[in-house]
PDB file of C-alpha atoms in Angstrom:
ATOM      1  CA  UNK A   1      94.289 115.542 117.604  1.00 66.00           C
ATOM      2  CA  UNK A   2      91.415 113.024 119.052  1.00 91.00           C
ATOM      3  CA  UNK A   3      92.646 109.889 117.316  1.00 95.00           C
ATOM      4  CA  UNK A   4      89.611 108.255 117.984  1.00 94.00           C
ATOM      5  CA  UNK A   5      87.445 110.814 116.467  1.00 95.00           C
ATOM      6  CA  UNK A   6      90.004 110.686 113.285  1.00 96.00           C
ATOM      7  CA  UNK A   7      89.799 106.907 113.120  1.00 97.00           C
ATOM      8  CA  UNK A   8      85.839 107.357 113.262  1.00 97.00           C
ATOM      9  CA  UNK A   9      86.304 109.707 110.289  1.00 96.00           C
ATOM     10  CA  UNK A  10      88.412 107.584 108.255  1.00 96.00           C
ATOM     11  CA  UNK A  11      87.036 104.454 108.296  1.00 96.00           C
ATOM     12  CA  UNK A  12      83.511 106.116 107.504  1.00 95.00           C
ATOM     13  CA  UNK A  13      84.435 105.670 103.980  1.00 91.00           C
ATOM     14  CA  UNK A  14      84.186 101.885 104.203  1.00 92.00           C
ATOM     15  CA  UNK A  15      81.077 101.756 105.687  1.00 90.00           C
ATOM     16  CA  UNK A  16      81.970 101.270 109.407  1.00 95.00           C
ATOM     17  CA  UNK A  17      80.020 103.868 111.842  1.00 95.00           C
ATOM     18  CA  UNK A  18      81.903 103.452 115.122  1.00 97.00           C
ATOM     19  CA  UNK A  19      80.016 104.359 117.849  1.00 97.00           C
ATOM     20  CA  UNK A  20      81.469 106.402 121.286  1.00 97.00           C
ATOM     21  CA  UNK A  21      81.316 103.199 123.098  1.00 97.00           C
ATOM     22  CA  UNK A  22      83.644 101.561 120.435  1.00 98.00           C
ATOM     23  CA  UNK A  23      85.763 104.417 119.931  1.00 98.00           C
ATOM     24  CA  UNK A  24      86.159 103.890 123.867  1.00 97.00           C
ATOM     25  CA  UNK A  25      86.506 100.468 123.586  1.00 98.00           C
ATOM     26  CA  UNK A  26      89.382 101.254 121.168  1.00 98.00           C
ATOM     27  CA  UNK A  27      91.132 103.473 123.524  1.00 98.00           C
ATOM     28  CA  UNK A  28      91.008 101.603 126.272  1.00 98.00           C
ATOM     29  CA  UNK A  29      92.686  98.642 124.072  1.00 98.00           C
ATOM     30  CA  UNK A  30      95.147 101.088 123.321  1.00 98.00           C
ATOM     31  CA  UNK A  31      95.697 101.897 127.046  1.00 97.00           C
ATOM     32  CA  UNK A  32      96.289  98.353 128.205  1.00 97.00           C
ATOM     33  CA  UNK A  33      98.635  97.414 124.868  1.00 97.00           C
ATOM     34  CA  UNK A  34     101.013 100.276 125.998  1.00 97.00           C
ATOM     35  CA  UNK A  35     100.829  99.719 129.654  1.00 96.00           C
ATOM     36  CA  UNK A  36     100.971  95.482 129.301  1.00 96.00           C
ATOM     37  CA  UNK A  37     103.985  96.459 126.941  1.00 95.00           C
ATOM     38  CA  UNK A  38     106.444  97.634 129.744  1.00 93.00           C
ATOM     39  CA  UNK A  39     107.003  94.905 130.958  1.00 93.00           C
ATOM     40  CA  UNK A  40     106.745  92.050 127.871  1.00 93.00           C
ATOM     41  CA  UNK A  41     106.868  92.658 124.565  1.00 91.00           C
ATOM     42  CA  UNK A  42     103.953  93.184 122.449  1.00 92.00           C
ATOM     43  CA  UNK A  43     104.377  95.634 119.934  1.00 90.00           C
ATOM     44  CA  UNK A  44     107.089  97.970 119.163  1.00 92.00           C
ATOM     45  CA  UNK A  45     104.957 100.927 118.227  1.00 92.00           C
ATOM     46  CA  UNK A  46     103.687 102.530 121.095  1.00 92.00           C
ATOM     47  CA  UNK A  47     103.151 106.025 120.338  1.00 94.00           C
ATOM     48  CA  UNK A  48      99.379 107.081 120.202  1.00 95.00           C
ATOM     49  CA  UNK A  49      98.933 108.230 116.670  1.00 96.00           C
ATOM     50  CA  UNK A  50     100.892 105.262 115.718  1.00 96.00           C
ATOM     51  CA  UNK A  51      99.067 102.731 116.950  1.00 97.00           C
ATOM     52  CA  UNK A  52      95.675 104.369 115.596  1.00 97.00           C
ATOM     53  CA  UNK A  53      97.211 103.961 112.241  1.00 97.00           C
ATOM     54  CA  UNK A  54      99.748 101.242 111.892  1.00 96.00           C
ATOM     55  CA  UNK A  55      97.434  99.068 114.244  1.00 97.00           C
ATOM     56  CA  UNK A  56      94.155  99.692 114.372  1.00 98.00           C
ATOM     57  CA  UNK A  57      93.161 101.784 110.673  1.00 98.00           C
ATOM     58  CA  UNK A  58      95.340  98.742 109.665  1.00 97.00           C
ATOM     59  CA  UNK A  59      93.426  96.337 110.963  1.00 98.00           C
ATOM     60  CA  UNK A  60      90.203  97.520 109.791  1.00 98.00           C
ATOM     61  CA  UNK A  61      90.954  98.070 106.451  1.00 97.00           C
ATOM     62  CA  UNK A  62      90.185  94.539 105.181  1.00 97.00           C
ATOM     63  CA  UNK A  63      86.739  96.053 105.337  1.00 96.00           C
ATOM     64  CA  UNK A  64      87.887  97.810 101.673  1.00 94.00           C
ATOM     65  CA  UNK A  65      88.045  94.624 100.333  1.00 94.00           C
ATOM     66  CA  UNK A  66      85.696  92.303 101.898  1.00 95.00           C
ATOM     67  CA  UNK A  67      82.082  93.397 103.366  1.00 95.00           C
ATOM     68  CA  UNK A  68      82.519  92.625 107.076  1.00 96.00           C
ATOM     69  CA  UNK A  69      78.914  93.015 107.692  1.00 94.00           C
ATOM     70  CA  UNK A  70      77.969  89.516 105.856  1.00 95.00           C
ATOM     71  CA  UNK A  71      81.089  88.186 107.474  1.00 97.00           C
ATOM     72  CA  UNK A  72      79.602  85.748 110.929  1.00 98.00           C
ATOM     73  CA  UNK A  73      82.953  84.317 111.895  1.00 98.00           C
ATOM     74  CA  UNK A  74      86.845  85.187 111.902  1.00 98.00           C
ATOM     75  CA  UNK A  75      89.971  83.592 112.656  1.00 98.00           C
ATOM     76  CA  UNK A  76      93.127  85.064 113.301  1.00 98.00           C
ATOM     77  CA  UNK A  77      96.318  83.254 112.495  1.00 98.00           C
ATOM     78  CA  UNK A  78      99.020  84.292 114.643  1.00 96.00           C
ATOM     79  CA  UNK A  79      97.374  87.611 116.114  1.00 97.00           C
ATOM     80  CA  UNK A  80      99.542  88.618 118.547  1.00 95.00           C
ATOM     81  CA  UNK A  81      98.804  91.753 120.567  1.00 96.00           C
ATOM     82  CA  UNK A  82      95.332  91.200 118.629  1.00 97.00           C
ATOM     83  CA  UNK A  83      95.585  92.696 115.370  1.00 97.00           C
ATOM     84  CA  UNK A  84      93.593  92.754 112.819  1.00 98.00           C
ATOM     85  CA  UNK A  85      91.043  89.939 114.925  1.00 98.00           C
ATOM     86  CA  UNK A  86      90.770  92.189 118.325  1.00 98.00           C
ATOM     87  CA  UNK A  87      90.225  95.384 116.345  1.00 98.00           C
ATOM     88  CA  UNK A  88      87.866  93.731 113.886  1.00 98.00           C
ATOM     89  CA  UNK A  89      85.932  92.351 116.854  1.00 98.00           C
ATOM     90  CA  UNK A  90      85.254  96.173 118.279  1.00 98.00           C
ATOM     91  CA  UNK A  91      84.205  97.811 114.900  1.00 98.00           C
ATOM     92  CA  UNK A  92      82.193  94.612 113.937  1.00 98.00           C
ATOM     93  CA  UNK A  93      80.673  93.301 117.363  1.00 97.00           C
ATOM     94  CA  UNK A  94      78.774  90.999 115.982  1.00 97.00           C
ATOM     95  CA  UNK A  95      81.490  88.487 114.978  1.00 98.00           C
ATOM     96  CA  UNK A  96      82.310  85.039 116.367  1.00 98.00           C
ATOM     97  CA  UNK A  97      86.144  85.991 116.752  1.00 98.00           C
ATOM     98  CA  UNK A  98      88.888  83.417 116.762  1.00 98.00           C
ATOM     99  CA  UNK A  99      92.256  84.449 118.339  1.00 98.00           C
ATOM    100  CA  UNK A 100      94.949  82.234 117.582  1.00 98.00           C
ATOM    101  CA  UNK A 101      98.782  82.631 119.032  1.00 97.00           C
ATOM    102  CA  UNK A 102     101.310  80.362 119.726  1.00 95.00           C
ATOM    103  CA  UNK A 103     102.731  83.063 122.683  1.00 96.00           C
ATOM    104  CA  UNK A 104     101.091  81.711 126.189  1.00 97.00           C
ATOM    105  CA  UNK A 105     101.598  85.093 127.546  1.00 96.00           C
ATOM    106  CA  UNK A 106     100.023  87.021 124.745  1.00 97.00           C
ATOM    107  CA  UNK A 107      97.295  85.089 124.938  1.00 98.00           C
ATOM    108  CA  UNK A 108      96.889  86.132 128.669  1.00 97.00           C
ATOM    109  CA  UNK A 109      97.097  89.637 127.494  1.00 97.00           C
ATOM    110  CA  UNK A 110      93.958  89.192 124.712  1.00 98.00           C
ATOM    111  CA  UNK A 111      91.617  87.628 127.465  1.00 98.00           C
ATOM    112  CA  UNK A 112      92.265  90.849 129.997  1.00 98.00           C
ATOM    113  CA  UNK A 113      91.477  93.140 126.920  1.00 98.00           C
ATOM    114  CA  UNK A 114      88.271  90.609 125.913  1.00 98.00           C
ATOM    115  CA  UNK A 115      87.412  91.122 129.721  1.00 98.00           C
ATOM    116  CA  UNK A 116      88.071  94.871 130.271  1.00 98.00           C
ATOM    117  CA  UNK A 117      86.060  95.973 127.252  1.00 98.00           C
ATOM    118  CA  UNK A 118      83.301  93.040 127.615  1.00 97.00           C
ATOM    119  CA  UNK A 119      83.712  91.788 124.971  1.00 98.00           C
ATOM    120  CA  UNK A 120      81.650  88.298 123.711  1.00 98.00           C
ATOM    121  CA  UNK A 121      81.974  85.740 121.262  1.00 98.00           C
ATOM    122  CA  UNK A 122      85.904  85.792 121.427  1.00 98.00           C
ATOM    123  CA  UNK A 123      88.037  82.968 121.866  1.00 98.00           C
ATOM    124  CA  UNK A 124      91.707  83.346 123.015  1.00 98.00           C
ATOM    125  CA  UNK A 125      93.742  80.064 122.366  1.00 98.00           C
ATOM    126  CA  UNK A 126      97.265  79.058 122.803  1.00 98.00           C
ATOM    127  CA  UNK A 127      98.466  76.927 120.597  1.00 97.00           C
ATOM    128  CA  UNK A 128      99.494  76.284 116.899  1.00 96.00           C
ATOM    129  CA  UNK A 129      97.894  76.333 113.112  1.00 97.00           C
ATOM    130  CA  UNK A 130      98.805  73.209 112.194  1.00 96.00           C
ATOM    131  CA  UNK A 131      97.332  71.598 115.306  1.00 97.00           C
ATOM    132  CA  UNK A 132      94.325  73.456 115.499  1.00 97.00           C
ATOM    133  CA  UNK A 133      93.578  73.183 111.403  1.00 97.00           C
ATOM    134  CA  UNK A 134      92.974  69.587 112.390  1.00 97.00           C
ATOM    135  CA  UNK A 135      90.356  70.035 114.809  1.00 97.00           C
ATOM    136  CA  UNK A 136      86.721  69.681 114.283  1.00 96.00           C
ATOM    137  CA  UNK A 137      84.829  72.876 115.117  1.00 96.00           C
ATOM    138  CA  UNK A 138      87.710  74.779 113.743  1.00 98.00           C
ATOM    139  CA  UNK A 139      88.301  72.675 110.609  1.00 98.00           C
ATOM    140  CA  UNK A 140      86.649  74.389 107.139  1.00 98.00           C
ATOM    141  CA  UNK A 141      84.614  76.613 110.008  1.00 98.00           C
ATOM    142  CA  UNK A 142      84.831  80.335 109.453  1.00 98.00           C
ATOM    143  CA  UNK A 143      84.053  82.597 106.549  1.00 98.00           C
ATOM    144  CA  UNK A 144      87.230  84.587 106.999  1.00 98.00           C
ATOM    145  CA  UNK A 145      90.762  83.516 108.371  1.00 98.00           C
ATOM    146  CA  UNK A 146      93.422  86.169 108.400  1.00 98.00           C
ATOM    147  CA  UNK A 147      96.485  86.900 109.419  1.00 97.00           C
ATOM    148  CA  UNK A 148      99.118  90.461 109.688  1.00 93.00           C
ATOM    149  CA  UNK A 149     102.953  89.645 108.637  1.00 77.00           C
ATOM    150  CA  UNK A 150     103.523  86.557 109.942  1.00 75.00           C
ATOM    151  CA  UNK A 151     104.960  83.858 107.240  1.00 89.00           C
ATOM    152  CA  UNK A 152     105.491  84.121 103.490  1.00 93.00           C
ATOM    153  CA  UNK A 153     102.545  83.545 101.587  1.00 96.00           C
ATOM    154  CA  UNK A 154     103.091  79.694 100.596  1.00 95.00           C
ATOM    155  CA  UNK A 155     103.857  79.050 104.493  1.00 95.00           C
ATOM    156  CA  UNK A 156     100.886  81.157 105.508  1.00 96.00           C
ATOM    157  CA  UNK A 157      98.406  79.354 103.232  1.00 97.00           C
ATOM    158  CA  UNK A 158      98.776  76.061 104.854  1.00 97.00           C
ATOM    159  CA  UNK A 159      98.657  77.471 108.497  1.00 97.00           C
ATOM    160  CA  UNK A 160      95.104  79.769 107.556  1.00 97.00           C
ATOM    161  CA  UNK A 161      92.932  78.123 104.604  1.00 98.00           C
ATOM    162  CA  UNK A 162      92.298  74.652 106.538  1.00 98.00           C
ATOM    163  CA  UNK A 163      90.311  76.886 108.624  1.00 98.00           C
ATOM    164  CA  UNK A 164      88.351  78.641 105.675  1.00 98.00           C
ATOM    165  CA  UNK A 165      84.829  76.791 104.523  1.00 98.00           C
ATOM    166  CA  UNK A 166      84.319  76.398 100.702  1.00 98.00           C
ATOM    167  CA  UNK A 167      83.163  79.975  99.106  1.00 97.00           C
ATOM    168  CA  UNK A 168      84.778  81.791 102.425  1.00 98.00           C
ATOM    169  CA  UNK A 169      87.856  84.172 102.181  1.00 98.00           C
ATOM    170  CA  UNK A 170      91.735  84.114 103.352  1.00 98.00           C
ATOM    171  CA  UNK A 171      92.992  87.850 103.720  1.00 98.00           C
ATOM    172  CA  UNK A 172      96.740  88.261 104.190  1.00 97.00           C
ATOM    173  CA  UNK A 173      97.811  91.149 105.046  1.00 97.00           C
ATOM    174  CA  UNK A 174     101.619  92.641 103.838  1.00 96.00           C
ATOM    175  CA  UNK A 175     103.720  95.184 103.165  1.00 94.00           C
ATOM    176  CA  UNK A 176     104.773  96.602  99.491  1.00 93.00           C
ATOM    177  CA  UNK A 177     106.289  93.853  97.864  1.00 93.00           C
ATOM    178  CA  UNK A 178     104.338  90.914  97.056  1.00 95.00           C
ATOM    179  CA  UNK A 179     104.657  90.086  93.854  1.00 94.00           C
ATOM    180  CA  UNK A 180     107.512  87.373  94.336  1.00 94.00           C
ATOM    181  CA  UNK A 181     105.436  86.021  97.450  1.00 93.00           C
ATOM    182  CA  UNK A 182     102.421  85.333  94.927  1.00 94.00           C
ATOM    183  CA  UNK A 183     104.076  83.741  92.604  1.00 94.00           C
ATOM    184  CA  UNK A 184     105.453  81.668  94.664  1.00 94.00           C
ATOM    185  CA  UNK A 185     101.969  80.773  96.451  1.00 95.00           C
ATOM    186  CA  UNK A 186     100.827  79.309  93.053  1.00 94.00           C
ATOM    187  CA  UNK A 187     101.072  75.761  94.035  1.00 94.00           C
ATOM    188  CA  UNK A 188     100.120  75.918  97.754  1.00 96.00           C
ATOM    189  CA  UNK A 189      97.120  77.684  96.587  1.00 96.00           C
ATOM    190  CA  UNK A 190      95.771  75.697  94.316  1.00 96.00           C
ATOM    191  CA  UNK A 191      96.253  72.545  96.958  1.00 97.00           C
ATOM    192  CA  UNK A 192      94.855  73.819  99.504  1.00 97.00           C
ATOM    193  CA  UNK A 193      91.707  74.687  97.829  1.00 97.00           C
ATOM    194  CA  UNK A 194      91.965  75.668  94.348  1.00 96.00           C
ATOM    195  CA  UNK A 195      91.981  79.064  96.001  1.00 95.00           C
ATOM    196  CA  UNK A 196      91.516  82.460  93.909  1.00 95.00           C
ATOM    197  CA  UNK A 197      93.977  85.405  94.533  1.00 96.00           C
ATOM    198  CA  UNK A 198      93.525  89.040  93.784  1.00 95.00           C
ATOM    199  CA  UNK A 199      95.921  92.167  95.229  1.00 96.00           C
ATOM    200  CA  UNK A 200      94.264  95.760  96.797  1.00 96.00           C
ATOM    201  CA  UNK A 201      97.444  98.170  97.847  1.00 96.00           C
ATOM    202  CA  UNK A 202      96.880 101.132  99.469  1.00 94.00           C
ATOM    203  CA  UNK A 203      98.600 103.875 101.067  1.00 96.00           C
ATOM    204  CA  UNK A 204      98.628 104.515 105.108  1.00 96.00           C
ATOM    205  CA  UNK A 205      97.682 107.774 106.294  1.00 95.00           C
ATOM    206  CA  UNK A 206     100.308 110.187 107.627  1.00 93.00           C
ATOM    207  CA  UNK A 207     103.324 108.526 104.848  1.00 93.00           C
ATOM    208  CA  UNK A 208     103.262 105.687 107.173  1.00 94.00           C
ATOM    209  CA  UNK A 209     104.048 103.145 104.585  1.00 94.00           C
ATOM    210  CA  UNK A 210     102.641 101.107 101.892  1.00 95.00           C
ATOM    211  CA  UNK A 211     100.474  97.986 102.288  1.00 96.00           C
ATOM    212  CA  UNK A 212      99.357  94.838 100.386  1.00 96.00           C
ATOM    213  CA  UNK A 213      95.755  92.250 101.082  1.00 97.00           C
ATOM    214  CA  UNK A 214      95.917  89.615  99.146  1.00 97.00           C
ATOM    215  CA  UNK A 215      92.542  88.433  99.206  1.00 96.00           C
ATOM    216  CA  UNK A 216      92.081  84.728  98.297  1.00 97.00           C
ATOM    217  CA  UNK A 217      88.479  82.968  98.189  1.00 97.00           C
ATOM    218  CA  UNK A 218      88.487  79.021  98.384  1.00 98.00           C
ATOM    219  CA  UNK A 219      87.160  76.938  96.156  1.00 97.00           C
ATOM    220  CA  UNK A 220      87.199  73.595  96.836  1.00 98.00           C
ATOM    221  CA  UNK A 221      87.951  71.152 100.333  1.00 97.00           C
ATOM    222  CA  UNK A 222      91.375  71.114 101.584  1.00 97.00           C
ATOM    223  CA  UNK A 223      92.724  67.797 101.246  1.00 97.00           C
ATOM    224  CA  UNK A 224      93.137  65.918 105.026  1.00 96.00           C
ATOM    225  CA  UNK A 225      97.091  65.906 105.201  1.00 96.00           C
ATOM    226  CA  UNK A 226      97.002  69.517 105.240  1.00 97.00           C
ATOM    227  CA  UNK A 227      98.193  71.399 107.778  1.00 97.00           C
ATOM    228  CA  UNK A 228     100.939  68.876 107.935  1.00 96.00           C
ATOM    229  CA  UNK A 229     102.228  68.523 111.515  1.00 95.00           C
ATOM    230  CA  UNK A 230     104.117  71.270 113.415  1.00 93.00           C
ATOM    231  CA  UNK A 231     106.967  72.801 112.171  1.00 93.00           C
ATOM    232  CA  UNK A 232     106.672  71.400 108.864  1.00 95.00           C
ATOM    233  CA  UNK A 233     105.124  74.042 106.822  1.00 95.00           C
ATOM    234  CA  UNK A 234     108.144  76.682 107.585  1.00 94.00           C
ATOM    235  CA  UNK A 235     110.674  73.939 106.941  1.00 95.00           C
ATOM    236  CA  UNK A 236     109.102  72.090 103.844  1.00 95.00           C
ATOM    237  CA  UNK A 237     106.636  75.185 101.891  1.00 93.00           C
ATOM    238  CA  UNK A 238     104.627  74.068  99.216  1.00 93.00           C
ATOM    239  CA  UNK A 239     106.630  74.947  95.991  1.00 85.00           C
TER     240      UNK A 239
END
């Protein structure tokens, strides 16, 4: 099967019409992901259907929930090998696109990818949440922040909503069981912004699991001690 041409297919549905220059765009992404992973570690899943699915129909699909179109700027918490912010960036080129990792040398890897598939209006920065949730011109300054599996929901909030402006939206993006993980979040939540939270779980294609986006809008201004400083959110959540 041409994954591409599936992936073009699929995500039809939600109102995104990739063209052949972004379905090349998209394999070329997945050519350099599975040749930069031989030799550091990016991604276990490395198989080409796989990676279509688990990465980037993943990715895309917070276009079910939120329309990406109206969307001008993204950050992404904690990206990684890029996902969702990279693939978001090639379906919806006309993003402002924050990439945010704490990983020097994955960060190295997003600005060859940015540079292969000239790419614009992406940013590739090394560094932390809690640091960078302080600064001004990244403080309350995108419509969207999200971020794929990395922290429990309480943890998470405080690394991604200082970078959400009032009325923009916080998309986290899990696996099946959330339920405990939202409760939990109550508090933090509310803090942080007086934040709204509503659930959308869907199925993968080809059984390949089960997946949550909690979908939060915010409210109201996050108070100026948030993010506290490095470290602390993971050690000391907001309970």
């Amino acid at each position: 099967m041409h994954w591409g041409s599936w992936l073009q297919q699929e995500t039809a549905e939600w109102d995104i019409h990739l063209s052949h220059e972004q379905l090349r765009q998209f394999h070329r992404y997945y050519e350099l992901l599975v040749e930069k992973n031989k030799v550091m570690n990016l991604t276990a899943i490395t198989e080409e259907k796989e990676v279509y699915i688990k990465h980037f129909y993943d990715s895309l699909t917070l276009a079910r929930v939120i329309p990406l179109n109206r969307v001008r700027s993204v950050i992404d918490v904690g990206t990684g090998a890029g996902f969702p912010g990279l693939a978001l960036k090639i379906a919806f080129p006309h993003l402002r696109v924050v990439l945010l990792d704490s990983l020097k040398k994955r960060v190295n890897f997003l600005n060859e990818v940015v540079e292969e598939l000239g790419l614009t209006r992406v940013e590739c920065i090394h560094g932390r949440a809690e640091e960078f949730g302080k600064k001004k011109g990244y403080r309350q300054n995108f419509d969207l922040a999200t971020a794929r599996a990395v922290a429990r929901l309480n943890v998470l909030a405080e690394y991604c909503l200082p970078f959400v402006k009032v009325g923009g939206h916080f998309i986290a993006m899990k696996g099946p069981d959330v339920k405990e993980e939202m409760e939990e979040a109550g508090k933090a939540l509310h803090t942080l912004g007086k934040t709204t939270l509503e659930v959308k779980q869907f199925r993968l294609p080809e059984e390949m699991g089960t997946r949550s986006l909690l979908w939060m809008k915010k409210r109201d201004h996050t108070p100026k001690a948030y993010p506290r400083k490095a470290g602390t959110p993971a050690k000391q959540p907001l309970v």
